[in-house]
XYZ file of C-alpha atoms in Angstrom:
337
model
C 8.071 -49.250 107.896
C 9.071 -52.816 107.101
C 6.193 -55.183 106.450
C 6.302 -58.326 108.545
C 5.664 -61.578 106.689
C 3.501 -63.775 108.910
C 3.312 -66.603 106.375
C 4.431 -69.776 108.161
C 7.616 -71.353 106.867
C 7.145 -74.521 104.872
C 9.504 -77.376 104.113
C 10.992 -77.431 100.640
C 12.984 -80.144 98.883
C 14.856 -79.969 95.600
C 17.543 -82.003 93.857
C 20.457 -81.116 91.598
C 21.326 -82.495 88.210
C 19.265 -84.084 85.466
C 18.935 -87.831 84.900
C 21.894 -89.078 82.897
C 21.968 -92.495 81.174
C 25.167 -94.371 81.943
C 24.871 -97.060 79.269
C 22.834 -97.413 76.132
C 20.690 -100.503 75.838
C 22.757 -103.465 74.699
C 20.366 -106.328 74.197
C 22.632 -108.614 72.212
C 20.699 -111.640 73.450
C 17.355 -110.679 71.929
C 17.029 -113.903 69.966
C 18.803 -117.219 70.063
C 18.144 -118.669 66.627
C 19.282 -117.655 63.152
C 16.334 -116.414 61.109
C 16.219 -116.043 57.359
C 16.430 -112.504 56.022
C 16.097 -112.702 52.272
C 19.370 -113.923 50.800
C 21.192 -114.783 54.044
C 20.652 -115.810 57.646
C 20.891 -113.272 60.429
C 23.201 -114.062 63.337
C 21.709 -115.467 66.567
C 23.286 -112.669 68.617
C 24.207 -109.135 67.622
C 27.723 -109.077 66.182
C 27.800 -105.320 66.699
C 26.860 -105.822 70.354
C 29.642 -108.362 70.831
C 32.112 -105.954 69.216
C 31.092 -103.122 71.563
C 31.190 -105.441 74.557
C 34.734 -106.558 73.708
C 36.226 -103.495 75.394
C 33.567 -103.160 78.097
C 35.970 -104.315 80.818
C 39.733 -104.918 80.809
C 39.316 -108.437 82.186
C 37.183 -109.462 79.197
C 39.384 -108.089 76.427
C 42.645 -108.973 78.185
C 41.631 -112.618 78.622
C 40.947 -112.876 74.882
C 44.132 -111.053 73.943
C 46.325 -113.305 76.092
C 44.959 -116.404 74.336
C 45.419 -114.788 70.942
C 48.963 -113.649 71.720
C 50.111 -117.070 72.901
C 48.577 -118.750 69.862
C 50.286 -116.269 67.533
C 53.632 -116.833 69.262
C 53.302 -120.586 68.667
C 51.919 -120.366 65.120
C 54.192 -121.440 62.268
C 53.668 -119.025 59.352
C 52.791 -120.630 56.027
C 53.087 -119.313 52.484
C 49.268 -119.293 52.301
C 48.601 -117.863 55.766
C 50.783 -115.184 57.330
C 51.164 -114.593 61.040
C 49.228 -111.314 60.732
C 46.338 -113.016 58.929
C 46.213 -115.751 61.545
C 46.203 -113.150 64.327
C 43.125 -111.431 62.882
C 41.362 -114.742 62.246
C 42.050 -116.014 65.777
C 40.849 -112.765 67.357
C 37.620 -112.842 65.353
C 36.960 -116.438 66.342
C 37.423 -115.802 70.059
C 35.385 -112.583 70.093
C 32.480 -113.603 67.849
C 32.563 -117.393 68.023
C 32.997 -117.316 64.240
C 36.165 -117.037 62.158
C 36.212 -116.775 58.363
C 39.065 -117.272 55.897
C 38.716 -116.470 52.201
C 40.600 -118.693 49.776
C 41.875 -116.528 46.933
C 42.758 -118.418 43.771
C 45.014 -117.665 40.821
C 44.025 -117.821 37.202
C 45.208 -121.427 37.232
C 42.685 -122.140 40.028
C 45.403 -122.806 42.555
C 45.233 -121.297 46.054
C 47.254 -118.083 46.249
C 46.579 -117.060 49.833
C 44.136 -117.216 52.736
C 42.816 -113.893 54.001
C 40.534 -113.339 57.019
C 37.099 -111.879 56.342
C 35.684 -109.673 59.105
C 33.370 -111.876 61.155
C 31.315 -108.907 62.335
C 29.904 -108.426 58.832
C 29.824 -111.992 57.485
C 26.481 -113.679 56.758
C 25.740 -117.182 55.559
C 23.625 -117.684 52.464
C 20.064 -118.880 52.918
C 19.630 -120.677 49.606
C 23.109 -122.214 49.558
C 24.918 -122.745 52.862
C 28.249 -122.750 51.010
C 27.784 -119.129 49.895
C 28.705 -116.209 52.154
C 28.023 -112.485 52.061
C 29.813 -109.531 53.613
C 27.163 -107.038 54.709
C 28.445 -103.696 56.000
C 25.173 -101.816 55.545
C 21.600 -102.339 54.480
C 22.617 -101.728 50.850
C 26.344 -102.579 50.904
C 26.857 -106.273 50.331
C 29.485 -108.454 48.710
C 28.908 -112.059 47.660
C 31.917 -114.340 47.897
C 32.511 -117.068 45.350
C 30.866 -120.349 46.279
C 33.149 -122.578 48.312
C 35.755 -119.862 48.876
C 35.044 -119.296 52.590
C 36.221 -121.514 55.419
C 33.970 -121.012 58.430
C 35.315 -121.972 61.863
C 32.594 -121.678 64.478
C 31.938 -122.381 68.141
C 28.897 -124.733 68.117
C 25.607 -123.477 69.508
C 22.902 -125.640 71.067
C 20.058 -123.702 69.398
C 21.101 -123.603 65.729
C 23.785 -124.805 63.336
C 24.226 -121.815 61.029
C 26.533 -119.680 63.188
C 28.702 -120.111 66.237
C 28.391 -118.190 69.495
C 31.289 -117.284 71.827
C 31.908 -119.330 74.957
C 31.820 -116.285 77.244
C 28.210 -115.364 76.401
C 26.974 -116.197 79.909
C 29.420 -113.671 81.417
C 28.324 -110.671 79.361
C 25.893 -109.434 82.008
C 28.761 -109.363 84.505
C 31.012 -107.565 82.012
C 28.345 -104.915 81.423
C 27.761 -104.491 85.157
C 31.507 -104.040 85.627
C 31.514 -101.371 82.927
C 28.406 -99.718 84.373
C 30.065 -99.509 87.799
C 33.188 -97.931 86.316
C 31.281 -95.400 84.219
C 29.017 -94.505 87.126
C 32.025 -93.935 89.351
C 33.694 -91.819 86.677
C 30.631 -89.642 86.198
C 30.358 -89.464 89.986
C 33.792 -87.818 90.119
C 33.315 -85.645 87.039
C 30.103 -84.314 88.545
C 32.173 -82.636 91.268
C 29.929 -83.707 94.141
C 31.564 -86.865 95.401
C 29.589 -87.160 98.604
C 25.860 -87.049 97.960
C 24.104 -85.165 100.738
C 20.872 -83.647 102.031
C 20.944 -79.988 103.095
C 18.400 -79.804 105.907
C 17.253 -76.309 106.932
C 14.888 -75.726 109.859
C 15.603 -72.102 110.818
C 12.570 -69.861 110.502
C 14.657 -67.295 108.605
C 14.837 -69.658 105.635
C 12.150 -67.901 103.573
C 11.777 -68.426 99.849
C 14.298 -65.734 98.884
C 16.954 -67.132 101.180
C 16.255 -70.685 100.012
C 16.735 -69.552 96.407
C 20.022 -67.924 97.362
C 21.280 -71.134 98.994
C 20.120 -73.156 95.990
C 21.992 -70.928 93.533
C 25.140 -71.023 95.656
C 25.080 -74.816 95.815
C 24.465 -75.128 92.072
C 27.438 -72.882 91.324
C 29.649 -74.978 93.590
C 29.024 -78.164 91.554
C 30.533 -79.443 88.347
C 34.057 -80.136 87.057
C 36.716 -78.036 88.744
C 34.288 -76.461 91.185
C 35.575 -77.681 94.526
C 34.577 -74.538 96.379
C 33.805 -73.614 99.945
C 30.311 -72.396 100.749
C 29.505 -69.653 103.282
C 25.969 -69.308 104.717
C 25.089 -66.442 107.048
C 22.125 -67.201 109.308
C 21.552 -64.507 111.971
C 19.766 -65.782 115.067
C 19.983 -69.307 113.692
C 19.893 -72.276 115.976
C 22.717 -74.781 116.425
C 21.059 -77.457 114.283
C 19.071 -75.116 112.088
C 21.172 -76.050 109.074
C 22.570 -79.555 108.701
C 24.555 -81.269 105.945
C 23.930 -85.015 106.018
C 26.073 -87.270 103.727
C 24.295 -90.170 102.020
C 26.011 -93.555 102.275
C 29.475 -92.425 101.208
C 31.294 -95.359 102.798
C 28.639 -97.891 101.761
C 28.777 -96.687 98.144
C 32.559 -97.079 98.090
C 32.371 -100.613 99.470
C 29.644 -101.537 96.983
C 31.771 -100.296 94.065
C 34.702 -102.527 95.005
C 32.393 -105.487 95.595
C 30.775 -105.117 92.161
C 34.141 -104.797 90.443
C 35.587 -107.873 92.144
C 32.552 -110.134 91.721
C 32.040 -109.284 88.057
C 35.767 -109.682 87.400
C 35.653 -113.212 88.819
C 32.624 -114.054 86.649
C 34.375 -112.907 83.482
C 37.604 -114.745 84.288
C 35.625 -117.900 85.098
C 34.000 -117.732 81.665
C 37.379 -117.336 79.946
C 39.153 -119.772 82.280
C 42.314 -117.658 82.299
C 44.376 -117.704 85.519
C 44.547 -114.223 87.066
C 48.357 -114.472 87.257
C 48.556 -114.370 83.457
C 46.553 -111.132 83.336
C 48.780 -109.258 85.763
C 46.122 -108.949 88.468
C 47.316 -107.987 91.940
C 46.023 -110.398 94.618
C 44.036 -108.989 97.505
C 44.710 -110.167 101.018
C 47.623 -112.310 102.085
C 46.904 -115.579 100.249
C 47.970 -114.585 96.722
C 47.363 -116.511 93.506
C 50.149 -119.036 93.806
C 53.005 -119.703 91.400
C 52.449 -118.533 87.845
C 54.360 -121.418 86.205
C 52.013 -124.299 87.191
C 49.020 -122.091 86.389
C 50.393 -121.345 82.920
C 51.118 -125.021 82.286
C 47.612 -126.148 83.259
C 46.138 -123.286 81.226
C 48.137 -124.363 78.185
C 47.011 -127.978 78.462
C 43.350 -127.250 79.194
C 42.790 -124.237 76.926
C 45.542 -123.639 74.365
C 45.878 -127.182 73.050
C 42.120 -127.526 72.382
C 42.187 -124.162 70.594
C 45.093 -125.282 68.435
C 43.166 -128.430 67.563
C 40.173 -126.304 66.538
C 42.259 -124.199 64.166
C 43.698 -127.339 62.570
C 40.263 -127.992 61.082
C 41.446 -125.702 58.277
C 43.854 -128.421 57.164
C 40.993 -130.866 56.595
C 39.038 -128.301 54.577
C 42.005 -127.191 52.486
C 43.535 -130.619 51.965
C 47.042 -129.606 53.052
C 48.758 -128.736 56.311
C 48.641 -124.973 56.669
C 47.952 -124.797 60.380
C 50.788 -125.979 62.599
C 52.155 -124.764 65.919
C 55.366 -124.844 67.866
C 55.281 -126.188 71.417
C 54.347 -123.677 74.104
C 57.306 -123.550 76.501
C 57.036 -122.291 80.079
C 60.446 -121.999 81.856
C 61.976 -124.732 79.763
C 58.992 -127.120 79.955
C 57.440 -127.467 76.505
C 53.696 -128.093 76.298
C 53.500 -130.478 73.363
C 50.753 -129.665 70.858
C 51.209 -132.506 68.385
C 47.930 -133.569 66.866
């Protein structure tokens, strides 16, 4: 004889999947002043954090690369500074707000060449501001000869030891853009694109049957597990088992909104026209002609950058930095100092 279970059915709720961090903490703005750490000053922002953030979103890295590429195309190579060396120096300056060149001398004390020193690891001496260190680890350090480093920096309003990049205010938007992309990617890799609630009200849903449904749903999730699920419920009611999606359309709209808003923030910080980055306009208005945008960009952004790099000439005492005119469809943007 089968024993009848008179225990009343109770509601049960459970979720799938463990919490998964999308991004590690990236507090590169923990402090805003350079503080003395023994023999050198620490940087006002984390150089390692800026390096990681460089590739956080394509709009951020692409805007920097397009400036660097145009500058390199206009740069006139010099016997002391090659085009490759200038490319590395320019990239460091625009990413970190600091660019360093080491003057290497011959035995006769004449300048042989100028080589970029990696800005991520450079530190300025505390006892003598004209001495620089390359610190790649807590024990690995190299002291450069006094007066051998030219330091080009983007001025900061809080301190005068190091520069900070212009785009610092847009980093939160760049990280949010990256967070949205990574979340969406994990959302697809998880194999359960539409979050849902499985709502069961049939009296037959005892603990054993609930466990069976739970196991079946767990096995249907994960990469490559797009499977159909069959549930047999004898004497079940029409609405005894319901599958209710959770904000699928709203989540999709929110993803596109986050991507577009954060993209605009990053491009505003870099002041690069979207036409030059190959962005596809949304709607029917478009971005306008690329030629006038490139010409205004060259006048407002490239010429000031060229002038900044010419500071090397004053430090070195000879003209090493010089540029050709930037030409857009036959119209040359003159960069004469």
